[in-house]
Amino acid sequence: MYQGYSGKILRINLNDQDVTLEATSPEIARRFIGGTGYASYLLYHELAKGVEPLGPENKLIFCTGPVTGTPWPTAGRMAVVSKSPLTGIWAESHVGGHLGPEIKFAGYDFIIIEGQAREPTVLSIVDDNTEFHSGSPYWGQKTLKASKRIRRDFKQPHGHVALIGPAGENGVRFSSIMIDGARAAGRTGLGAVMGNKKLKGILVRGTGNVTVADPQQFQALWREGHDRVQTNPQALEMRKYGTAILVATKQSIGELPTYNHREGVYEGWDRISAETFHDHHYHTTRACGTCRLACKKAFKVKHGPHKGLITEGPEYEGIMAMGSNVGIDDIPTILVTQHLCNEYGMDVISAGATAAFLMELAEHGLLTEDELDIRWGNTNALIELMHQIAQRKGLGNLAAEGSHRIAKQKGESAEPYDMTVKGMEISGQDGRAHRSMALGHAVAARGADHLRNLVTMDQLAYKDVAAERFGADKLPEICDPYVETYKALATVVTEKVYTIRDSLIVCWYTCSWPPIFWVEDFAPLLTSVTGESAFDSVDELMHIGTRLVTMKRAFNAREGIRRKDDRLPRRFTHEPFPKGPSKGQTVNLEPMLDEYYHLYGWDVKTGIPTEETLRKLGLEELIKDLHVKS
């Protein structure tokens, strides 16, 4: 096996409490690297078409990459891969903290969870010893309390815990897997998959280490990397304020989602800005393993009925979801709802977006379940809705299904207010304000996604970076947020680099915002860690990136995803922004889709990878599944 990898996969079958070890394949690693890249190969080949996401045949894959657990900046992350109960297609969710490195230190590249336990279960993995424990004492408990109890009861104070809260236990379709009670693998509903398997949590403690192929070169690279992070002005600003600094940025370009994405500017934005959070509620700064960016902030409620509450977060997305998009500019309410999402184990983006959707339905008289008086700016109703969703009570039982299923239930009159793509709620961006994000939301493998292909060049006008990454001849169009020209190219290049990033695994921050590292940095990094000389070629890495994106597309295509599913809500394509810097803007999606498919070598009419492309990428075995003539 290459260096950087542990060389082992831990497979756990909950049906019969069987534990097996398998070797990480050097050949698969050479073609798919690691992380979600390697996992895309595993999930495609191990799940049959049509497997029910909330059924015993679905699997959960906890992923690390060859860089996980090393001192490289932001190498403390991990991912979880499965089939989504929210969307019914490819699911991946990334999370920081310290569990990813701990899995590597315990000696594993991947942990694959199969089957379904007969009763609530907790797993403990301490180096090469895996044990099954009753999860009944922890079932029903919120995440922070349960994670502390598990570490205490198992006498592992230095272990790290992945677990679900009541939302996952109750099958909330956007429930999350929480790491140590504070970091969320939030999107796509993987907490519900874990809950369906009756797996309350997994404690991991490792005492090993990660070896690299060329320690001298690697040390020089990671030291230089940390220096670049610590001297970048935007990184320093994020270190002080966290990702909340995006509130002001989004407001300035007319892209701060407001009232269920109806508008792009919010009158009360300054009351929920990074400065306001910092000046009135800042408590402390935290960081993921090996990260000197330290963007994680904990805040404290200083007044009102929730005075004294301390919670980690929210990020920009949480501020948007529980703030501007629901018409709320009260920071204590945002902190409380963020905290409830963490405690119950729910994705804050989907929870807030579903609340906004319900508020717009109520505004138009389309919601009969209105006992909460769920309307714009009603702080008490929003807080109560979070409780009800996690417990599947009252209006929360409907909301727990997510916006898209609610829209289908309510009928055609509700569909114009459904802000989802492929069934997942849109995050805190809007393609009307920068066209590359419109395309990115439409085509992303897991549905409306802002982290797998978000181009920041046209959003934040990084002209020099755009010239370097995409070519100076593409200026000024590629940095013009309101034109479709070159946006497919920018999205494709970015998506390939990001899927490499997610195979290492390192953080989104430092790759495009701020734009510190890129594929030219990943090539020597991967070679120094693994010893595989082919990884030192940027062209080869980009070829692998094409393979990884296509593999996820193939997974979805096998489940029936076609071009018709790569769409945006009608609001984005037919309703111009009513005011703000992006006033009057809408999205012309179809030309960008044409170019996007062409650049990948996918059929323009269907969006399915062509036989020729599959052969070029060494994915011939997929041809028969995708009904491509051989």
XYZ file of C-alpha atoms in Angstrom:
630
model
C 0.000 0.000 0.000
C 1.109 3.582 -0.588
C 2.198 5.655 2.397
C -0.371 8.022 3.914
C -2.997 5.289 3.989
C -3.488 2.929 6.917
C -4.060 0.141 4.401
C -7.142 -1.223 6.183
C -10.918 -0.993 5.841
C -13.054 -1.896 8.860
C -16.372 -3.492 7.832
C -19.033 -3.795 10.541
C -22.250 -5.739 10.008
C -24.888 -4.799 12.564
C -27.171 -7.728 11.744
C -24.939 -10.364 13.317
C -22.358 -8.116 14.989
C -19.697 -9.313 12.588
C -16.428 -7.400 12.160
C -14.036 -7.981 9.275
C -10.859 -6.340 8.047
C -10.103 -5.748 4.386
C -7.112 -4.271 2.630
C -7.324 -0.832 1.093
C -6.703 -1.477 -2.602
C -3.628 0.258 -4.089
C -5.237 0.014 -7.534
C -8.474 1.699 -6.425
C -6.454 4.298 -4.507
C -4.415 4.995 -7.642
C -7.611 5.615 -9.635
C -9.804 7.255 -6.943
C -7.261 8.547 -4.357
C -9.287 8.246 -1.109
C -12.030 10.031 0.816
C -15.237 10.453 -1.146
C -13.438 9.475 -4.354
C -12.602 5.966 -3.169
C -15.997 5.794 -1.426
C -17.798 6.562 -4.695
C -16.277 3.376 -6.124
C -17.281 1.371 -3.046
C -20.852 2.655 -2.855
C -21.520 2.224 -6.560
C -20.349 -1.375 -6.550
C -21.825 -2.367 -3.188
C -25.328 -0.858 -3.485
C -27.752 -2.217 -6.024
C -29.958 0.117 -8.032
C -33.081 1.125 -6.144
C -31.901 0.332 -2.612
C -34.170 2.045 -0.090
C -32.147 4.712 1.774
C -33.990 3.956 5.020
C -33.582 0.215 4.719
C -31.087 -2.351 6.026
C -29.371 -2.699 2.639
C -28.129 0.895 2.621
C -24.610 1.482 3.900
C -22.734 4.216 5.715
C -19.091 4.770 4.814
C -16.970 6.876 7.160
C -14.127 8.202 5.013
C -10.632 9.488 5.520
C -8.064 10.388 2.886
C -4.297 9.939 2.577
C -3.688 13.421 4.003
C -6.053 12.963 6.980
C -4.179 12.972 10.273
C -1.080 14.684 8.909
C 0.029 18.235 9.860
C -1.099 19.662 6.502
C -3.380 22.726 7.005
C -7.045 21.715 7.436
C -6.318 17.955 7.293
C -8.559 17.284 10.306
C -11.681 16.617 8.262
C -13.570 13.486 7.247
C -16.685 12.590 5.265
C -19.625 10.195 5.434
C -21.059 8.671 2.259
C -24.353 6.846 1.698
C -27.608 7.017 -0.247
C -29.704 9.950 0.910
C -33.135 9.583 2.540
C -33.786 13.235 1.635
C -33.051 12.981 -2.084
C -32.837 9.269 -2.892
C -29.487 9.748 -4.646
C -25.784 10.178 -3.882
C -25.120 11.452 -0.363
C -21.928 12.814 1.109
C -21.410 15.076 4.047
C -18.119 16.493 5.292
C -17.306 17.452 8.849
C -14.428 18.843 10.813
C -13.303 18.369 14.376
C -10.982 15.520 15.330
C -12.734 12.235 14.512
C -11.212 11.879 11.036
C -7.610 11.812 12.288
C -8.679 9.534 15.157
C -9.972 6.959 12.647
C -6.598 7.032 10.894
C -4.728 6.777 14.209
C -6.844 3.717 15.038
C -5.565 2.184 11.805
C -8.377 2.548 9.270
C -8.932 4.369 5.989
C -12.664 3.627 5.931
C -15.308 2.259 8.273
C -18.232 0.632 6.450
C -21.449 0.134 8.416
C -23.848 -2.485 7.056
C -27.154 -4.034 8.075
C -29.478 -3.076 10.906
C -29.121 -3.743 14.620
C -31.962 -5.416 16.504
C -31.817 -2.859 19.295
C -30.102 0.498 19.889
C -26.344 0.017 19.640
C -23.130 1.917 20.318
C -19.825 0.835 18.795
C -16.443 1.374 20.402
C -13.376 1.160 18.182
C -10.123 1.369 20.116
C -7.236 0.634 17.774
C -7.786 -2.952 16.585
C -10.524 -3.762 19.118
C -14.150 -3.237 18.025
C -16.971 -3.915 20.489
C -20.775 -3.694 20.424
C -22.596 -2.128 23.363
C -26.210 -1.475 24.201
C -27.278 1.959 23.015
C -30.484 1.928 25.049
C -29.043 4.049 27.914
C -28.293 6.803 25.374
C -31.261 6.451 23.016
C -33.406 9.586 23.114
C -30.617 11.712 24.545
C -29.405 14.868 22.865
C -26.023 14.794 21.202
C -23.780 16.740 23.572
C -24.933 14.878 26.674
C -24.777 11.498 24.949
C -21.274 12.038 23.554
C -19.954 13.027 26.987
C -21.643 10.032 28.634
C -20.281 7.590 26.067
C -16.698 8.801 26.558
C -17.146 8.613 30.331
C -18.886 5.227 30.430
C -16.344 3.644 28.081
C -13.442 5.255 29.976
C -12.113 6.948 26.834
C -11.772 10.655 27.708
C -9.578 11.248 24.654
C -11.820 9.394 22.223
C -14.078 11.077 19.688
C -17.700 10.230 19.005
C -19.958 10.270 15.955
C -23.565 10.009 17.023
C -27.138 10.990 16.288
C -29.725 12.833 18.314
C -33.486 12.388 18.546
C -33.935 13.713 14.982
C -31.937 10.836 13.532
C -33.697 8.344 15.784
C -37.070 9.647 14.564
C -36.139 9.563 10.882
C -36.055 13.288 10.165
C -34.976 13.297 6.541
C -32.422 16.065 7.041
C -31.038 14.796 10.340
C -27.290 14.948 10.812
C -24.476 12.910 12.312
C -22.839 14.977 15.028
C -19.165 14.752 15.941
C -18.568 15.232 19.675
C -21.944 16.966 19.856
C -20.803 20.136 18.079
C -19.673 19.455 14.489
C -22.261 18.333 11.965
C -22.109 16.002 8.995
C -25.294 17.796 8.194
C -26.506 17.667 4.642
C -28.440 14.849 2.903
C -29.959 13.271 6.044
C -27.321 10.743 7.028
C -28.463 10.863 10.652
C -31.690 9.171 9.571
C -29.693 6.380 7.899
C -27.783 5.844 11.140
C -31.017 5.972 13.139
C -32.679 3.426 10.885
C -29.762 1.110 11.616
C -30.406 1.693 15.333
C -26.831 2.872 15.660
C -26.746 5.628 18.262
C -23.035 6.305 18.093
C -19.474 5.261 17.336
C -16.608 6.027 19.686
C -13.120 5.908 18.164
C -9.779 6.058 19.928
C -6.496 5.517 18.112
C -2.923 5.501 19.348
C -1.126 5.051 16.022
C 0.141 7.602 13.546
C 0.311 8.383 9.840
C 3.508 7.802 7.889
C 4.423 9.647 4.710
C 6.672 8.650 1.821
C 8.961 11.680 1.796
C 9.036 13.248 5.275
C 11.508 15.974 4.320
C 9.540 17.205 1.317
C 6.246 16.890 3.159
C 7.524 18.884 6.129
C 8.634 21.694 3.826
C 5.218 21.702 2.117
C 3.106 21.746 5.249
C 5.225 24.408 6.928
C 4.937 26.599 3.846
C 1.193 25.871 3.750
C 0.668 27.036 7.315
C 2.684 30.183 6.600
C 0.483 30.968 3.594
C -2.673 30.544 5.680
C -1.404 32.658 8.563
C -0.363 35.563 6.328
C -3.449 35.687 4.101
C -5.554 38.777 4.936
C -8.889 37.029 4.391
C -7.788 34.064 6.455
C -6.853 36.403 9.282
C -10.254 38.080 9.072
C -11.953 34.689 9.214
C -9.809 33.737 12.182
C -11.244 36.734 14.018
C -14.875 36.606 12.931
C -15.477 33.169 11.430
C -17.557 32.579 8.314
C -20.111 35.119 9.558
C -18.107 37.731 7.628
C -20.015 36.483 4.576
C -23.198 38.168 5.777
C -21.886 41.610 4.831
C -20.337 40.284 1.611
C -23.574 38.665 0.486
C -25.587 41.758 1.345
C -23.185 43.936 -0.661
C -23.648 41.902 -3.852
C -27.377 41.348 -3.388
C -27.124 37.627 -2.613
C -28.176 37.325 1.031
C -31.189 34.944 0.883
C -34.189 36.677 2.356
C -37.793 35.502 2.747
C -37.269 32.077 1.191
C -34.936 33.403 -1.534
C -37.548 35.894 -2.688
C -35.082 38.735 -2.165
C -31.311 39.095 -2.001
C -30.910 41.927 0.495
C -32.110 42.032 4.087
C -32.988 45.233 5.907
C -31.751 43.933 9.255
C -28.484 42.466 7.973
C -26.271 44.659 10.173
C -28.012 43.306 13.292
C -26.838 39.778 12.365
C -23.426 40.721 10.958
C -20.128 39.185 12.014
C -19.195 42.333 13.898
C -22.453 42.284 15.868
C -22.028 38.626 16.757
C -18.423 39.228 17.777
C -18.956 42.430 19.729
C -21.996 41.295 21.711
C -21.931 37.495 21.915
C -18.392 36.193 21.270
C -17.285 33.499 23.729
C -14.255 31.666 22.329
C -12.495 30.377 19.205
C -12.085 26.715 18.299
C -10.318 24.886 15.489
C -10.355 21.529 13.765
C -7.293 19.314 13.925
C -4.159 20.850 12.305
C -6.014 24.034 11.281
C -4.637 27.479 12.040
C -7.480 29.183 10.224
C -9.552 28.548 13.374
C -12.834 29.752 11.872
C -15.046 28.049 14.489
C -16.591 30.459 16.977
C -18.610 29.775 20.083
C -21.136 32.412 21.168
C -23.044 33.136 24.348
C -26.571 34.473 24.741
C -26.190 37.569 26.911
C -29.814 38.498 27.566
C -33.410 37.313 27.399
C -35.037 33.990 28.316
C -32.088 31.975 26.963
C -29.422 33.984 28.771
C -26.274 31.960 29.485
C -26.605 29.529 26.575
C -23.230 28.816 24.960
C -23.175 27.175 21.548
C -20.602 26.464 18.871
C -21.559 28.328 15.724
C -23.477 29.387 13.810
C -21.626 29.550 10.531
C -22.770 31.951 7.804
C -25.178 29.291 6.549
C -26.843 29.013 9.944
C -27.148 32.781 10.278
C -28.787 32.930 6.862
C -31.040 29.915 7.486
C -32.323 31.039 10.890
C -31.971 34.758 10.198
C -32.471 36.631 6.951
C -34.232 33.808 5.103
C -36.954 33.617 7.761
C -37.047 37.362 8.424
C -35.357 37.263 11.840
C -32.635 39.659 12.980
C -32.538 38.556 16.631
C -29.191 36.940 17.448
C -30.385 35.045 20.574
C -33.035 33.330 18.435
C -30.421 32.397 15.828
C -28.143 31.014 18.544
C -30.953 29.021 20.172
C -32.183 27.475 16.920
C -28.602 26.672 15.844
C -28.039 25.028 19.231
C -31.245 23.008 18.941
C -30.168 21.744 15.526
C -26.883 20.579 17.048
C -28.525 19.032 20.094
C -31.261 17.238 18.168
C -28.928 16.420 15.271
C -30.470 18.318 12.327
C -29.002 20.075 9.319
C -29.404 23.778 10.035
C -29.639 24.712 6.340
C -32.513 22.352 5.539
C -34.238 23.021 8.868
C -34.208 26.785 8.308
C -35.087 26.500 4.612
C -38.047 24.254 5.377
C -39.225 26.758 7.971
C -38.955 29.547 5.372
C -40.913 27.426 2.897
C -43.672 26.871 5.463
C -43.752 30.598 6.216
C -44.291 31.412 2.555
C -46.988 28.752 2.267
C -48.739 30.280 5.280
C -48.416 33.758 3.753
C -50.304 32.522 0.681
C -52.924 30.633 2.658
C -51.604 27.227 1.636
C -50.773 25.894 5.096
C -53.619 24.570 7.187
C -51.355 23.239 9.942
C -50.902 26.754 11.335
C -51.161 26.257 15.094
C -47.663 27.709 15.481
C -48.533 30.928 13.648
C -45.549 30.179 11.458
C -44.858 33.530 9.791
C -41.929 35.751 8.906
C -40.069 36.987 11.956
C -41.974 34.943 14.538
C -39.100 33.919 16.793
C -41.127 31.821 19.222
C -42.726 29.831 16.415
C -39.343 29.129 14.816
C -37.897 27.838 18.083
C -40.937 25.666 18.759
C -40.816 24.299 15.204
C -37.269 23.007 15.808
C -38.520 21.030 18.821
C -41.474 19.679 16.872
C -39.388 18.616 13.868
C -36.963 16.580 15.979
C -39.831 14.934 17.847
C -42.029 14.595 14.740
C -44.932 16.245 16.514
C -47.514 18.700 15.215
C -46.362 20.736 12.238
C -42.900 19.286 12.798
C -44.009 15.880 11.532
C -44.736 17.450 8.152
C -41.604 19.614 8.216
C -39.402 16.583 9.016
C -40.027 15.348 5.465
C -38.264 18.376 3.944
C -39.506 21.076 1.588
C -39.750 19.006 -1.586
C -41.951 16.289 -0.120
C -44.164 18.919 1.473
C -44.545 20.633 -1.899
C -45.523 17.350 -3.539
C -48.081 16.745 -0.815
C -49.555 20.245 -1.053
C -49.768 20.191 -4.845
C -49.012 22.552 -7.733
C -49.925 25.710 -5.837
C -47.063 25.067 -3.385
C -44.362 24.124 -5.882
C -43.324 27.716 -6.835
C -42.112 28.203 -3.247
C -40.109 24.960 -3.084
C -36.460 26.080 -3.025
C -34.819 22.702 -3.625
C -32.760 20.958 -6.290
C -33.164 17.186 -6.567
C -34.983 17.342 -3.246
C -32.335 19.148 -1.161
C -32.851 22.673 0.118
C -30.744 25.402 -1.497
C -28.031 26.862 0.698
C -27.076 30.505 1.248
C -26.311 31.387 -2.363
C -28.418 32.492 -5.324
C -27.515 32.016 -8.980
C -29.247 35.234 -9.950
C -26.363 37.075 -8.282
C -23.580 34.936 -9.783
C -24.259 32.572 -12.638
C -21.675 29.918 -11.866
C -23.561 29.157 -8.655
C -26.770 28.739 -10.623
C -25.133 26.008 -12.673
C -23.408 24.567 -9.621
C -26.660 24.183 -7.711
C -28.351 22.578 -10.705
C -25.764 19.893 -11.459
C -24.251 18.976 -8.078
C -24.398 15.259 -7.316
C -26.078 15.571 -3.933
C -28.610 18.227 -4.915
C -28.432 21.950 -4.168
C -24.809 22.122 -3.092
C -22.501 25.023 -2.364
C -19.321 23.158 -1.474
C -18.674 20.747 -4.339
C -18.323 23.319 -7.167
C -18.741 26.872 -5.839
C -16.757 29.269 -8.029
C -15.820 32.416 -6.136
C -14.240 34.278 -9.056
C -17.489 35.857 -10.254
C -18.854 36.201 -6.747
C -15.885 37.970 -5.180
C -14.089 39.296 -8.298
C -10.787 37.484 -7.836
C -9.543 38.623 -11.237
C -5.895 37.671 -10.806
C -6.825 34.256 -9.466
C -9.327 33.752 -12.292
C -6.665 34.574 -14.880
C -4.276 32.079 -13.295
C -6.808 29.257 -12.926
C -8.873 29.652 -16.097
C -6.790 31.808 -18.435
C -6.436 35.575 -18.835
C -8.239 35.371 -22.172
C -11.450 34.539 -20.265
C -11.496 37.966 -18.613
C -13.573 40.013 -18.063
C -16.529 37.671 -18.795
C -15.545 34.915 -16.376
C -15.610 37.405 -13.499
C -18.865 39.047 -14.571
C -21.484 37.572 -12.217
C -24.397 38.371 -14.534
C -23.345 36.619 -17.736
C -23.336 32.909 -18.526
C -20.142 33.079 -20.613
C -17.377 30.715 -19.410
C -19.339 29.785 -16.278
C -19.550 26.132 -17.320
C -15.788 26.040 -17.798
C -15.188 27.612 -14.392
C -17.651 25.221 -12.750
C -16.148 22.120 -14.377
C -12.552 23.012 -13.494
C -13.546 23.916 -9.932
C -15.621 20.773 -9.498
C -12.720 18.560 -10.552
C -10.320 20.257 -8.148
C -12.817 20.080 -5.310
C -13.418 16.375 -5.783
C -9.647 15.884 -5.523
C -9.697 18.025 -2.390
C -12.490 15.825 -0.985
C -10.404 12.741 -1.684
C -7.360 13.991 0.239
C -9.494 15.086 2.541
C -8.873 18.803 3.261
C -11.187 21.734 3.901
C -13.046 23.893 1.382
C -11.692 26.987 3.087
C -8.244 27.945 1.790
C -9.071 26.467 -1.648
C -11.406 29.104 -3.046
C -12.260 31.384 -0.152
C -9.682 32.544 0.524
C -8.012 31.206 -2.665
C -4.751 29.920 -1.186
C -4.317 26.314 -2.423
C -5.194 24.723 -5.755
C -4.439 21.599 -7.737
C -0.833 22.718 -8.305
C -0.418 22.474 -4.526
C -2.211 19.140 -4.220
C 0.042 17.398 -6.762
C 3.357 17.638 -4.842
C 1.460 17.189 -1.564
C -0.049 13.874 -2.654
C 3.253 12.625 -4.029
C 5.180 13.477 -0.878
C 2.547 11.716 1.261
C 1.863 8.621 -0.858
C 5.020 8.116 -2.892
C 2.961 7.637 -6.079
C 4.760 9.646 -8.767
C 1.708 9.795 -11.046
C -0.014 12.062 -8.513
C 2.676 14.681 -9.129
C 1.134 15.410 -12.536
C -1.514 18.134 -12.522
C -2.930 16.750 -15.754
C -3.252 13.283 -14.232
C -4.955 14.673 -11.139
C -7.446 16.563 -13.293
C -8.089 13.352 -15.237
C -8.774 11.604 -11.923
C -11.043 14.505 -10.977
C -13.056 13.911 -14.147
C -13.323 10.233 -13.204
C -14.548 11.038 -9.700
C -17.222 13.505 -10.816
C -18.367 11.067 -13.497
C -18.543 8.201 -10.989
C -20.964 10.138 -8.801
C -22.961 11.128 -11.865
C -23.132 7.473 -12.864
C -24.457 6.548 -9.419
C -27.254 9.087 -9.840
C -27.911 8.190 -13.469
C -28.388 4.564 -12.462
C -31.051 5.840 -10.052
C -32.805 7.673 -12.897
C -31.311 11.175 -12.713
C -31.328 12.923 -16.105
C -30.908 16.403 -17.543
C -34.499 17.214 -16.583
C -33.444 16.906 -12.933
C -30.589 19.413 -13.315
C -32.917 22.334 -12.826
C -33.449 25.303 -10.550
C -36.581 26.540 -8.819
C -38.714 28.679 -11.106
C -38.015 31.632 -8.816
C -34.385 31.657 -9.958
C -35.145 31.472 -13.673
C -38.329 33.554 -13.949
C -38.568 35.917 -10.957
C -36.064 38.796 -11.111
C -34.595 40.072 -7.877
C -36.927 42.918 -6.864
C -34.239 45.164 -5.373
C -30.612 45.471 -4.367
C -27.373 45.296 -6.394
C -28.674 42.293 -8.376
C -32.074 43.823 -9.079
C -33.703 42.491 -12.238
C -31.450 39.446 -12.577
C -32.615 35.935 -13.514
C -30.776 32.806 -14.698
C -30.569 31.427 -18.243
C -29.583 27.886 -17.294
C -29.851 25.866 -20.525
C -26.778 27.182 -22.423
C -24.613 26.571 -19.371
C -25.952 23.019 -19.086
C -25.117 22.325 -22.730
C -21.547 23.446 -22.266
C -21.189 21.669 -18.916
C -22.191 18.277 -20.357
C -20.012 18.833 -23.414
C -16.941 19.595 -21.305
C -17.393 16.383 -19.320
C -18.223 14.231 -22.320
C -21.761 13.504 -21.162
C -24.738 13.224 -23.481
C -26.186 16.718 -23.901
C -29.773 15.493 -24.205
C -29.788 13.178 -21.195
C -26.848 14.192 -19.020
C -25.636 10.567 -18.945
C -21.885 9.961 -19.404
C -21.305 8.591 -22.913
C -19.755 5.214 -23.615
C -16.693 6.903 -25.091
C -16.175 8.961 -21.950
C -16.583 5.964 -19.673
C -13.959 4.068 -21.655
C -11.515 6.993 -21.579
C -11.904 7.146 -17.806
C -11.452 3.406 -17.314
C -15.067 2.993 -16.181
C -16.136 0.428 -18.772
C -17.954 -1.640 -16.144
C -20.559 1.122 -15.822
C -21.681 0.962 -19.452
C -24.214 -1.830 -18.984
C -25.797 -0.094 -15.964
C -26.309 3.202 -17.751
C -27.954 1.617 -20.800
C -25.293 2.911 -23.128
C -24.921 0.855 -26.303
C -21.631 -0.997 -26.305
